[in-house]
PDB file of C-alpha atoms in Angstrom:
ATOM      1  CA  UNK S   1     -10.938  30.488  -6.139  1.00 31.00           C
ATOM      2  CA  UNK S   2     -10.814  27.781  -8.889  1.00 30.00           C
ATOM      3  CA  UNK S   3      -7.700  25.051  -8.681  1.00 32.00           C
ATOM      4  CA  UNK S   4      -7.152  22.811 -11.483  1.00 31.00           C
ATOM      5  CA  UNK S   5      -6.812  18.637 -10.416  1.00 34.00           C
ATOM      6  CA  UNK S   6      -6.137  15.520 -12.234  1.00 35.00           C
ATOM      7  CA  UNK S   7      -8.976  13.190 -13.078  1.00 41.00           C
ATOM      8  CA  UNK S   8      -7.384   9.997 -12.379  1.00 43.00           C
ATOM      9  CA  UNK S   9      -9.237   7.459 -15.025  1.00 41.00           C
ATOM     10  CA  UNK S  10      -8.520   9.947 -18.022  1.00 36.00           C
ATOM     11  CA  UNK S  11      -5.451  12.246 -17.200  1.00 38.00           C
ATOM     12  CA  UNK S  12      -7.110  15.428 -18.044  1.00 34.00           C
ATOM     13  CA  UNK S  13      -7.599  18.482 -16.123  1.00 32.00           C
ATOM     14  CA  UNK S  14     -10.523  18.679 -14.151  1.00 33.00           C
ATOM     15  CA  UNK S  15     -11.708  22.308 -12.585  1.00 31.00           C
ATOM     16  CA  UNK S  16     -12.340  22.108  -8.849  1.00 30.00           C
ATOM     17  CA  UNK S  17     -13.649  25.025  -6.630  1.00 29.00           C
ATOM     18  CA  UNK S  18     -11.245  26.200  -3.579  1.00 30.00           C
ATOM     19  CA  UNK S  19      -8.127  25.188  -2.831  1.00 32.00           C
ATOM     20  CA  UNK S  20      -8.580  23.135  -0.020  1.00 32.00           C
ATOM     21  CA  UNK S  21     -11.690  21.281  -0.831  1.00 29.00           C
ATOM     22  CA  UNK S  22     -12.059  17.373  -0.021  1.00 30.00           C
ATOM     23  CA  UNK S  23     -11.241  15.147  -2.628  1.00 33.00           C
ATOM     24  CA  UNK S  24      -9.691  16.982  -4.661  1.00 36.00           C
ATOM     25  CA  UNK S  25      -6.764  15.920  -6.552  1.00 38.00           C
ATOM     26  CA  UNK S  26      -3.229  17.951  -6.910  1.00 39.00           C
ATOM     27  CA  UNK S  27      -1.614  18.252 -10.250  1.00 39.00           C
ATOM     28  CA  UNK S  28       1.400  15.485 -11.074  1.00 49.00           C
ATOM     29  CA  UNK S  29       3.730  18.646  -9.707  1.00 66.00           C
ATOM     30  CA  UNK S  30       2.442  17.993  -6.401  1.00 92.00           C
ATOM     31  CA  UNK S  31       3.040  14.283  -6.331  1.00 94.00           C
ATOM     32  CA  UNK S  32       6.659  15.611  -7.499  1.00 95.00           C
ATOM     33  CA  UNK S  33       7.038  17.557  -4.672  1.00 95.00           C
ATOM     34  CA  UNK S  34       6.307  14.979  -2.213  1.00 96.00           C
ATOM     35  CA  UNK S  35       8.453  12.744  -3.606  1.00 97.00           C
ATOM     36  CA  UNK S  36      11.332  15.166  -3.680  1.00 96.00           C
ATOM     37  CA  UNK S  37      10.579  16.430  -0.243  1.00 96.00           C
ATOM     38  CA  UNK S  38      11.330  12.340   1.603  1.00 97.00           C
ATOM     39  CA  UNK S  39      14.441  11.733   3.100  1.00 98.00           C
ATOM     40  CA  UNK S  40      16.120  10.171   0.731  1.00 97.00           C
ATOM     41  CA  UNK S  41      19.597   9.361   2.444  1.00 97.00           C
ATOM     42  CA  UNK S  42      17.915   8.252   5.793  1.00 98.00           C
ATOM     43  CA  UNK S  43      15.875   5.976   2.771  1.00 98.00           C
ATOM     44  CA  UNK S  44      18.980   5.083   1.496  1.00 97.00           C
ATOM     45  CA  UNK S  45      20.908   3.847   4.514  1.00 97.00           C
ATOM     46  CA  UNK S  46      18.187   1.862   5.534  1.00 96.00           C
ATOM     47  CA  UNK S  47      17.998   0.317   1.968  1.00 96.00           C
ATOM     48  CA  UNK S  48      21.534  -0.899   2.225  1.00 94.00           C
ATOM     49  CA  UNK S  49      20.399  -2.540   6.139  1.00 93.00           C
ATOM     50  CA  UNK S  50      17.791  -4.104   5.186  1.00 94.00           C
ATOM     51  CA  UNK S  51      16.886  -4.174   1.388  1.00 95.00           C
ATOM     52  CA  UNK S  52      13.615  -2.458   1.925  1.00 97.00           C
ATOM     53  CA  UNK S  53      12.732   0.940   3.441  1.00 98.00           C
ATOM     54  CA  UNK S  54       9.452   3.430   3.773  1.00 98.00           C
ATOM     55  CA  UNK S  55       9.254   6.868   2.946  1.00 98.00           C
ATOM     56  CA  UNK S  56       9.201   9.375   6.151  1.00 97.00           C
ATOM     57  CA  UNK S  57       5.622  10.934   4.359  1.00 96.00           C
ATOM     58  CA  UNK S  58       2.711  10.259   2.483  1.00 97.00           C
ATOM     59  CA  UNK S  59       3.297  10.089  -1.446  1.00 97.00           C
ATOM     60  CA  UNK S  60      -0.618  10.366  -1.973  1.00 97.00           C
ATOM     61  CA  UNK S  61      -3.905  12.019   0.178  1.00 95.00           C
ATOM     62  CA  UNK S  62      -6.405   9.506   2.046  1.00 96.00           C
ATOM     63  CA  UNK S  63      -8.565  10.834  -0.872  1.00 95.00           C
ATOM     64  CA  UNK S  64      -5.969   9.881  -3.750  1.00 95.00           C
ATOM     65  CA  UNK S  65      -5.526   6.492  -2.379  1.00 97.00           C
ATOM     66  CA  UNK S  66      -9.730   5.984  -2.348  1.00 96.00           C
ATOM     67  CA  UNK S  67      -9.593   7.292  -6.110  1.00 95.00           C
ATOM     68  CA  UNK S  68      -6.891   5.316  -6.987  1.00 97.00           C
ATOM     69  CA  UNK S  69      -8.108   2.089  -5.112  1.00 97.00           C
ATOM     70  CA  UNK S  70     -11.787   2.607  -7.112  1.00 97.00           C
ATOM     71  CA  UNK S  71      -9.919   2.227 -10.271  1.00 97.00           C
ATOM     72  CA  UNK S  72      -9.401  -1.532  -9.964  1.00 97.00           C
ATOM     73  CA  UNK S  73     -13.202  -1.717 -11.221  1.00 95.00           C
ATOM     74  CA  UNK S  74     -12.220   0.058 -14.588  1.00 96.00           C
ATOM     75  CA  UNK S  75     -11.302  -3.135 -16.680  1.00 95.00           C
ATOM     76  CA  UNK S  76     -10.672  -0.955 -19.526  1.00 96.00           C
ATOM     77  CA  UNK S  77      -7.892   0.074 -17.564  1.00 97.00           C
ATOM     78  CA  UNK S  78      -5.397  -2.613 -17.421  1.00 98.00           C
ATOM     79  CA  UNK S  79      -4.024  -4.897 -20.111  1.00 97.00           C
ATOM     80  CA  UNK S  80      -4.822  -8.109 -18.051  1.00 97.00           C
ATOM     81  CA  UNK S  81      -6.636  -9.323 -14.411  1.00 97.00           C
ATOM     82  CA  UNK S  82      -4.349 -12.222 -12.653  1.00 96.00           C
ATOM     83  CA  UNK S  83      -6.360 -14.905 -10.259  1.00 96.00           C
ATOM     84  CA  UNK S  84      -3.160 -15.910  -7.751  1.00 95.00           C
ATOM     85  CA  UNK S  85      -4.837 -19.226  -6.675  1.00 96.00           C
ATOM     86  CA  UNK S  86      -5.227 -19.956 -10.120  1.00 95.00           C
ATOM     87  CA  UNK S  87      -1.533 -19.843 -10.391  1.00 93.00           C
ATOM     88  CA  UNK S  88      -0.472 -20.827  -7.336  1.00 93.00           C
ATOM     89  CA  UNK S  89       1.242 -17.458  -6.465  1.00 93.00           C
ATOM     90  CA  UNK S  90      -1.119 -17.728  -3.324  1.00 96.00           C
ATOM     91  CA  UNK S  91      -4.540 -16.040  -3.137  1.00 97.00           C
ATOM     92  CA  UNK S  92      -5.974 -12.749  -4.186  1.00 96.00           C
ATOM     93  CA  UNK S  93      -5.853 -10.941  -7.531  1.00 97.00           C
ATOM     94  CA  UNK S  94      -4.243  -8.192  -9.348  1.00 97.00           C
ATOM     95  CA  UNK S  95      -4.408  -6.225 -12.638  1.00 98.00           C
ATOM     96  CA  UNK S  96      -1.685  -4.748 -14.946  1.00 98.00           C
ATOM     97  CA  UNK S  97      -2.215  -1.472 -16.167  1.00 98.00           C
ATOM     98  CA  UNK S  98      -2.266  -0.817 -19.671  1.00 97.00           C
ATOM     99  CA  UNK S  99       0.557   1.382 -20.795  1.00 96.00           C
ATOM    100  CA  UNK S 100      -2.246   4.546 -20.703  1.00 96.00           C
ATOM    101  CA  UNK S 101      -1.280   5.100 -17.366  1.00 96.00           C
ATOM    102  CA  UNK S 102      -3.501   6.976 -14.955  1.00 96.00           C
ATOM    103  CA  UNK S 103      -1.535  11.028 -14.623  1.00 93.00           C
ATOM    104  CA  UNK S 104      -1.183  10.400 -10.988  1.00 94.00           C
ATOM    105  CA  UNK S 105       0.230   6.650 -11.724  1.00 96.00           C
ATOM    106  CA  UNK S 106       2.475   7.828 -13.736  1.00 96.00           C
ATOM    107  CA  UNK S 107       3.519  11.009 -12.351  1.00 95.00           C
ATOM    108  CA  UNK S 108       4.668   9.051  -9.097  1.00 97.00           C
ATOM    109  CA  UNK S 109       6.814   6.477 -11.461  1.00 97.00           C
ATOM    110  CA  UNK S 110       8.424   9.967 -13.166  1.00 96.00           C
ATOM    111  CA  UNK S 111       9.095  11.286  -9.950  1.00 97.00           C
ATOM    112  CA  UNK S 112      10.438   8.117  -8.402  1.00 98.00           C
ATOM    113  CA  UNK S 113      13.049   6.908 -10.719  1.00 98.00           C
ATOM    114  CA  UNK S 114      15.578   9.583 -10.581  1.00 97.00           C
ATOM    115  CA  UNK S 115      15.499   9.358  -6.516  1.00 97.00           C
ATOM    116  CA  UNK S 116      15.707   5.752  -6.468  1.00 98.00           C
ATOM    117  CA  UNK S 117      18.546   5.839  -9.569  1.00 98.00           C
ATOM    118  CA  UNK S 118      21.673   6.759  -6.824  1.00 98.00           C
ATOM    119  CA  UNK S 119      20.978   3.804  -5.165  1.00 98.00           C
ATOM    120  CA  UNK S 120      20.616   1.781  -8.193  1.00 98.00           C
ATOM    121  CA  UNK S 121      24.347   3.079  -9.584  1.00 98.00           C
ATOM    122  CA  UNK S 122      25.538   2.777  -6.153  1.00 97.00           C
ATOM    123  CA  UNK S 123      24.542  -0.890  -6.048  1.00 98.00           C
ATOM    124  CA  UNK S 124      25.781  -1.927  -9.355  1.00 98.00           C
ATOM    125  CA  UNK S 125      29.340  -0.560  -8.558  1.00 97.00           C
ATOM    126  CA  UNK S 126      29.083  -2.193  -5.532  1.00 97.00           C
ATOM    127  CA  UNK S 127      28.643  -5.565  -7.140  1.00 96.00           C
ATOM    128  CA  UNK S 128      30.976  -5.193 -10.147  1.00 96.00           C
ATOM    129  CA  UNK S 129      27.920  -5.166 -12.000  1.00 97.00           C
ATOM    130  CA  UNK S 130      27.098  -2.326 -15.489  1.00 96.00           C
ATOM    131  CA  UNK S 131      24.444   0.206 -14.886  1.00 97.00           C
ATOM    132  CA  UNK S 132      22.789   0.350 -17.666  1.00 97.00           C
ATOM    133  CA  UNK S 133      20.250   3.256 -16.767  1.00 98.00           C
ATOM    134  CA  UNK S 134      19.948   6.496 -18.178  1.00 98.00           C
ATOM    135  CA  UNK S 135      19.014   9.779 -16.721  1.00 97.00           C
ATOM    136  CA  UNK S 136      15.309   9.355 -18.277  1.00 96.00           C
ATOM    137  CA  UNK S 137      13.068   7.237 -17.339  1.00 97.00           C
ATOM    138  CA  UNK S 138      11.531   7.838 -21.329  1.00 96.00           C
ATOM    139  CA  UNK S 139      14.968   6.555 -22.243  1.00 97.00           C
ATOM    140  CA  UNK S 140      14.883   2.991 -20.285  1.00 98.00           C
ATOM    141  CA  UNK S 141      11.905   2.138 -21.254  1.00 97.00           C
ATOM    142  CA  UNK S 142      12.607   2.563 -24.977  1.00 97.00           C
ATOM    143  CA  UNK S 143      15.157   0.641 -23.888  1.00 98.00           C
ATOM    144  CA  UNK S 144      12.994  -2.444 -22.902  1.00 98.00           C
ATOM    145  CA  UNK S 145      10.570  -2.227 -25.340  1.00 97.00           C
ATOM    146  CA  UNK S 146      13.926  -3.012 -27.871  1.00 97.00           C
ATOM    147  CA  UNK S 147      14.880  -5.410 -25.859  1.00 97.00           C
ATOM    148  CA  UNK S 148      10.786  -7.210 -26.593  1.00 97.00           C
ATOM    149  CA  UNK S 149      10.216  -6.237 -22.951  1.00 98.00           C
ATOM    150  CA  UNK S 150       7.072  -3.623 -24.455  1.00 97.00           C
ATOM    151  CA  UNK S 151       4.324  -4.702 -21.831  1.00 97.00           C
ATOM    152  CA  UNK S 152       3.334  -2.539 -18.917  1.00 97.00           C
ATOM    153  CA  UNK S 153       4.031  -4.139 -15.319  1.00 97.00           C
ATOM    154  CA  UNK S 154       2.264  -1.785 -13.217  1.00 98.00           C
ATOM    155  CA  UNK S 155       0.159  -3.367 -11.039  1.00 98.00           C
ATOM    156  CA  UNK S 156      -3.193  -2.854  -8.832  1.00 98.00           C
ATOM    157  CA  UNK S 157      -3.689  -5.908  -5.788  1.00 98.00           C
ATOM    158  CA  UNK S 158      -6.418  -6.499  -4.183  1.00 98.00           C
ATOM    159  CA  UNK S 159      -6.332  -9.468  -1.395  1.00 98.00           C
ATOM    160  CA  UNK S 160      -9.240 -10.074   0.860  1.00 98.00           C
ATOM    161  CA  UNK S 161     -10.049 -12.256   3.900  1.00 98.00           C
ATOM    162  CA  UNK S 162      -7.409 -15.274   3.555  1.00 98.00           C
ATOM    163  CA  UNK S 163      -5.547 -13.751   0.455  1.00 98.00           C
ATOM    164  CA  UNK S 164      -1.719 -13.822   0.529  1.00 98.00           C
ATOM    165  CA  UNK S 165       1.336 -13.603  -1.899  1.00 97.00           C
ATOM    166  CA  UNK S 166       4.101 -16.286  -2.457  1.00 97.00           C
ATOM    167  CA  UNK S 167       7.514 -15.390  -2.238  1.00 97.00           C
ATOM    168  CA  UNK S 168       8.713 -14.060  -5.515  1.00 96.00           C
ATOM    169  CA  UNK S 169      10.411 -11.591  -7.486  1.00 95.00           C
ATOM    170  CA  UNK S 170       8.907  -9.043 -10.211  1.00 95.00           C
ATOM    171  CA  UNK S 171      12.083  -9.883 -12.855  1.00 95.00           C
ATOM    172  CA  UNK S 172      10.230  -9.753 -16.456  1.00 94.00           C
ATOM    173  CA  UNK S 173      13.438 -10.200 -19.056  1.00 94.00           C
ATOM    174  CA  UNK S 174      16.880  -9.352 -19.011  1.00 96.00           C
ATOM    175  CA  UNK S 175      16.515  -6.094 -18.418  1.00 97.00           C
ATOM    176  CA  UNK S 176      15.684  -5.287 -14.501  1.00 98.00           C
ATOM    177  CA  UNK S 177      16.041  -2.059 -12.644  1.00 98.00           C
ATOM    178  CA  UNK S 178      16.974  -2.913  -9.012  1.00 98.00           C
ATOM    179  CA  UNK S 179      14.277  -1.817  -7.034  1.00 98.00           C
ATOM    180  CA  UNK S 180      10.691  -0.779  -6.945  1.00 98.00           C
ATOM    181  CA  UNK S 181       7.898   0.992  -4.608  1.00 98.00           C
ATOM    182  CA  UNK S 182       4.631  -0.509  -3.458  1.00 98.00           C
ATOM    183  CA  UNK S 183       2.069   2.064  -1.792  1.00 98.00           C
ATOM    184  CA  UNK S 184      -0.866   1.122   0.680  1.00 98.00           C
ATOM    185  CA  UNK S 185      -4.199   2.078  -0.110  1.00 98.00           C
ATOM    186  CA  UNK S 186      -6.094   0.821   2.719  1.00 98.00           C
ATOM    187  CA  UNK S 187      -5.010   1.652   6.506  1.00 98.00           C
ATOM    188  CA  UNK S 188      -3.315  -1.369   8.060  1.00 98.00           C
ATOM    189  CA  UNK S 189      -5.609  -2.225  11.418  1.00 97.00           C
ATOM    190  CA  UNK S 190      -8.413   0.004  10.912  1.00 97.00           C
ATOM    191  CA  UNK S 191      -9.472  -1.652   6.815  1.00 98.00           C
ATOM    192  CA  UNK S 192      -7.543  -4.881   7.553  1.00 98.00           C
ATOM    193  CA  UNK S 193      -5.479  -7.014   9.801  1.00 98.00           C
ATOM    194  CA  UNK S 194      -2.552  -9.186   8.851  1.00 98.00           C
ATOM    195  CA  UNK S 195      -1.171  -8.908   5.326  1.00 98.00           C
ATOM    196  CA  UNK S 196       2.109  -7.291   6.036  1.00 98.00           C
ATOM    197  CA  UNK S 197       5.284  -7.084   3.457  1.00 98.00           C
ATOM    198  CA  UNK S 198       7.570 -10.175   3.330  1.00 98.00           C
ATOM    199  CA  UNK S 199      10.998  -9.753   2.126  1.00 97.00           C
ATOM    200  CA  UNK S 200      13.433 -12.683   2.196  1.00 97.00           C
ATOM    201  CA  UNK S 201      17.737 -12.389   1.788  1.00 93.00           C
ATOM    202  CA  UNK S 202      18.992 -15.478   1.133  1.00 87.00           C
ATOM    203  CA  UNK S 203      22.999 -14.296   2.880  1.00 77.00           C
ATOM    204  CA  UNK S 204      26.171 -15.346   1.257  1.00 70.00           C
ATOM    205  CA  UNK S 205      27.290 -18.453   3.363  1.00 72.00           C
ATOM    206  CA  UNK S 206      24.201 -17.932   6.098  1.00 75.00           C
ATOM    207  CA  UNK S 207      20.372 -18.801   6.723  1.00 82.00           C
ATOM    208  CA  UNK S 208      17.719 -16.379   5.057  1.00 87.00           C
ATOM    209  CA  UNK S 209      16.756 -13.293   7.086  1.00 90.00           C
ATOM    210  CA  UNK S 210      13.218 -12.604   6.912  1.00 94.00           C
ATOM    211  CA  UNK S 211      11.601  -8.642   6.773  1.00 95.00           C
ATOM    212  CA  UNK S 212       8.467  -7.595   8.065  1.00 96.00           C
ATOM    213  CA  UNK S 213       6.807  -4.435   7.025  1.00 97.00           C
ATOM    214  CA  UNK S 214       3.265  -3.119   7.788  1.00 97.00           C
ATOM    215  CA  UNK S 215       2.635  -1.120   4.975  1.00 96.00           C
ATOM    216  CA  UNK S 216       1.086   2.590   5.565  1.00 97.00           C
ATOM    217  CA  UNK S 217      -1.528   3.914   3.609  1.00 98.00           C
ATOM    218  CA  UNK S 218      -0.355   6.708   1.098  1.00 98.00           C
ATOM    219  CA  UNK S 219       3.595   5.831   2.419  1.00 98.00           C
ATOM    220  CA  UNK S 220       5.600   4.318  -0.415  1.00 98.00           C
ATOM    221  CA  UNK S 221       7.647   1.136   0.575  1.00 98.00           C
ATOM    222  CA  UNK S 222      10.798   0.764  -1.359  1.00 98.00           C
ATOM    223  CA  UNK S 223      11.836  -2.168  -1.821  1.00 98.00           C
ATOM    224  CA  UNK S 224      14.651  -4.899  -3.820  1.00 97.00           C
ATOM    225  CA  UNK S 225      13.542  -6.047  -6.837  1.00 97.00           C
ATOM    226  CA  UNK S 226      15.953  -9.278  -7.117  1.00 96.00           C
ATOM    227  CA  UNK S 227      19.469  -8.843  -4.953  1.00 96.00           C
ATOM    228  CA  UNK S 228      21.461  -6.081  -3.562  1.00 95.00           C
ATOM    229  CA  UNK S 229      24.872  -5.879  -2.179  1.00 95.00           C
ATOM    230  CA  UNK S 230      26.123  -7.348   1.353  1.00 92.00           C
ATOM    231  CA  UNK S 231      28.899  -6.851   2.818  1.00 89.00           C
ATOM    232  CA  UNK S 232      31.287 -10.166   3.058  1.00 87.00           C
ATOM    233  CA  UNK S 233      34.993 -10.697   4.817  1.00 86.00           C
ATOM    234  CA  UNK S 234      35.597 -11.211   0.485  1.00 85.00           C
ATOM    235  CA  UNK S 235      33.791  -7.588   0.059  1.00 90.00           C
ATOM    236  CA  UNK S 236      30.459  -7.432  -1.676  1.00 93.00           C
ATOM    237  CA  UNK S 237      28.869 -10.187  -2.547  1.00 92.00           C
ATOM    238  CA  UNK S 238      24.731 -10.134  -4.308  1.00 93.00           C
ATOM    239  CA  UNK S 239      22.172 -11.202  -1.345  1.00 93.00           C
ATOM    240  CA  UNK S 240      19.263 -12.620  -3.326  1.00 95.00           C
ATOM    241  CA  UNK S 241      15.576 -11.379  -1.834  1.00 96.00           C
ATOM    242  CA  UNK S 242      12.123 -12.265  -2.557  1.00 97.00           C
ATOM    243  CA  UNK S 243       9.084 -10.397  -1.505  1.00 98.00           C
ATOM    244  CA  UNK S 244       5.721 -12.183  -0.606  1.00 97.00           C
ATOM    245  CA  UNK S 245       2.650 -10.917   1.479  1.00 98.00           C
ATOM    246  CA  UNK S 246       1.413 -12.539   4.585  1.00 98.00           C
ATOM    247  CA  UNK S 247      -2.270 -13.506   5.125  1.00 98.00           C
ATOM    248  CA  UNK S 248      -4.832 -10.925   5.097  1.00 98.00           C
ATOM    249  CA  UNK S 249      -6.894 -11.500   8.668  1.00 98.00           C
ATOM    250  CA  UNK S 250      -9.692  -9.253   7.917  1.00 98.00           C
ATOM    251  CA  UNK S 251     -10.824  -6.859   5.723  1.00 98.00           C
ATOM    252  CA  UNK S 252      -9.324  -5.446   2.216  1.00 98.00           C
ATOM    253  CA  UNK S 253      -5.957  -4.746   1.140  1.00 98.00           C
ATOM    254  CA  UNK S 254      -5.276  -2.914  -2.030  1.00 98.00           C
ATOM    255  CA  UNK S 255      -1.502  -1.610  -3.283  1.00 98.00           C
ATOM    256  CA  UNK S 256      -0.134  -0.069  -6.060  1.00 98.00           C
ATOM    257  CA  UNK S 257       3.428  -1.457  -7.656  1.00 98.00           C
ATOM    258  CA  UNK S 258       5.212   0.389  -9.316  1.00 98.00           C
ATOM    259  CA  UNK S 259       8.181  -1.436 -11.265  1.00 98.00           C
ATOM    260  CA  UNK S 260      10.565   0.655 -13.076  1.00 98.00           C
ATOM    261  CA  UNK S 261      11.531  -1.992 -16.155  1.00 98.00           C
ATOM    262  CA  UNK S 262       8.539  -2.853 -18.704  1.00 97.00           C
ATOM    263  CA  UNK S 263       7.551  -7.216 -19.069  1.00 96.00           C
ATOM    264  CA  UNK S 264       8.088  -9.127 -21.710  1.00 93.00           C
TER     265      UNK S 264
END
């Protein structure tokens, strides 16, 4: 029996023998699927607890997350390679992807923005705020690239031995869409030690609350992009958060980010 997979540099169909073999890689449908098939109200409530929640199942195979991983050595992929010491953003590197995204890359951003675009409205009502995102993803894109925000801000990391991340947040323009995913590729205490997910809320009228999350490999983590609403005795007020990685131990630690507004 002969299954058709998604080579991950190119986009193209790629035949594979049996259905089941190792390694291979499911169409974008199947990445759909996945993502539809997370609970996303349990993801939801614990957005609005704590800013930052992980989905129940895998988003991509063991296999996926190797392929995916192995693409940070295709230069020709991304639009630009960023040394974090160099910038003081702390210590490691990572590489935006040019807007020729890899199918499975870009299947999992399709997939992801009309799950995560509730929450999104939801917020923005909460916080007196406009919500300025269409059904289509297609749509609010075309609507930062008008905007001069027409450069892709998907990102591959790779931190080593002593590599961390600063607290910051991902906000390229005017233009922001309130959250975004970030999905291990490596297995948390079996390929490295340390580097877990920061996440800092800076409370209305209170001390910052810090977040710790170990991020799983193939699990999506999703996450604020800039604020979200908190509850107050006035109502709801906007609880800026930051997000950071701690020091990597040992070992290698590679993500993908997926941000759902484009850089300027």
């Amino acid at each position: 029996m002969t299954t058709s997979s998604t080579d991950l540099a190119t986009g193209t169909a790629t035949g594979r023998t049996g259905a089941g073999s190792p390694g291979a890689l499911p169409v974008p449908g199947k990445i759909g699927e996945r993502v539809d098939s997370c609970d996303w109200k349990a993801l939801a409530a614990e957005l609005d607890a704590h800013g930052c929640a992980s989905t129940d199942r895998p988003l991509l195979t063991p296999d996926e997350c190797a392929e995916i991983a192995g693409l940070y050595e295709r230069a020709e992929l991304f639009r630009t390679t960023v040394d974090m010491a160099r910038h003081r953003f702390g210590s490691g590197q990572y590489r935006y992807f040019t807007h020729d995204l890899p199918e499975p890359v870009a299947a999992l951003r399709a997939a992801l923005y009309p799950r995560l675009l509730p929450v999104a409205r939801d917020w923005a009502a909460r916080l007196g705020r406009p919500a300025p995102w269409p059904d289509d993803l297609g749509e609010w894109l075309e609507l930062c690239h008008t905007a001069g925000q027409d450069r892709s801000a998907q990102i591959l990391l790779s931190y080593g031995e002593g590599d961390w991340n600063a607290l910051h947040r991902d906000v390229f323009g005017d233009l922001v869409f309130p959250l975004q995913v970030v999905i291990g590729l490596d297995a948390h205490g079996s390929d490295y030690t340390g580097g877990e997910f920061l996440l800092v809320e800076q409370r209305p009228r209170a001390q910052s609350r810090g977040t710790t999350s170990v991020l799983q490999k193939g699990h999506g983590l999703v996450f604020t992009t800039r604020d979200r609403p908190v509850a107050t005795k006035r109502g709801w007020s906007a609880g800026a958060v930051r997000h950071g990685v701690s020091t990597v131990r040992g070992g290698r630690r590679r993500a993908l980010g997926l941000v759902f507004h484009d850089a300027s």
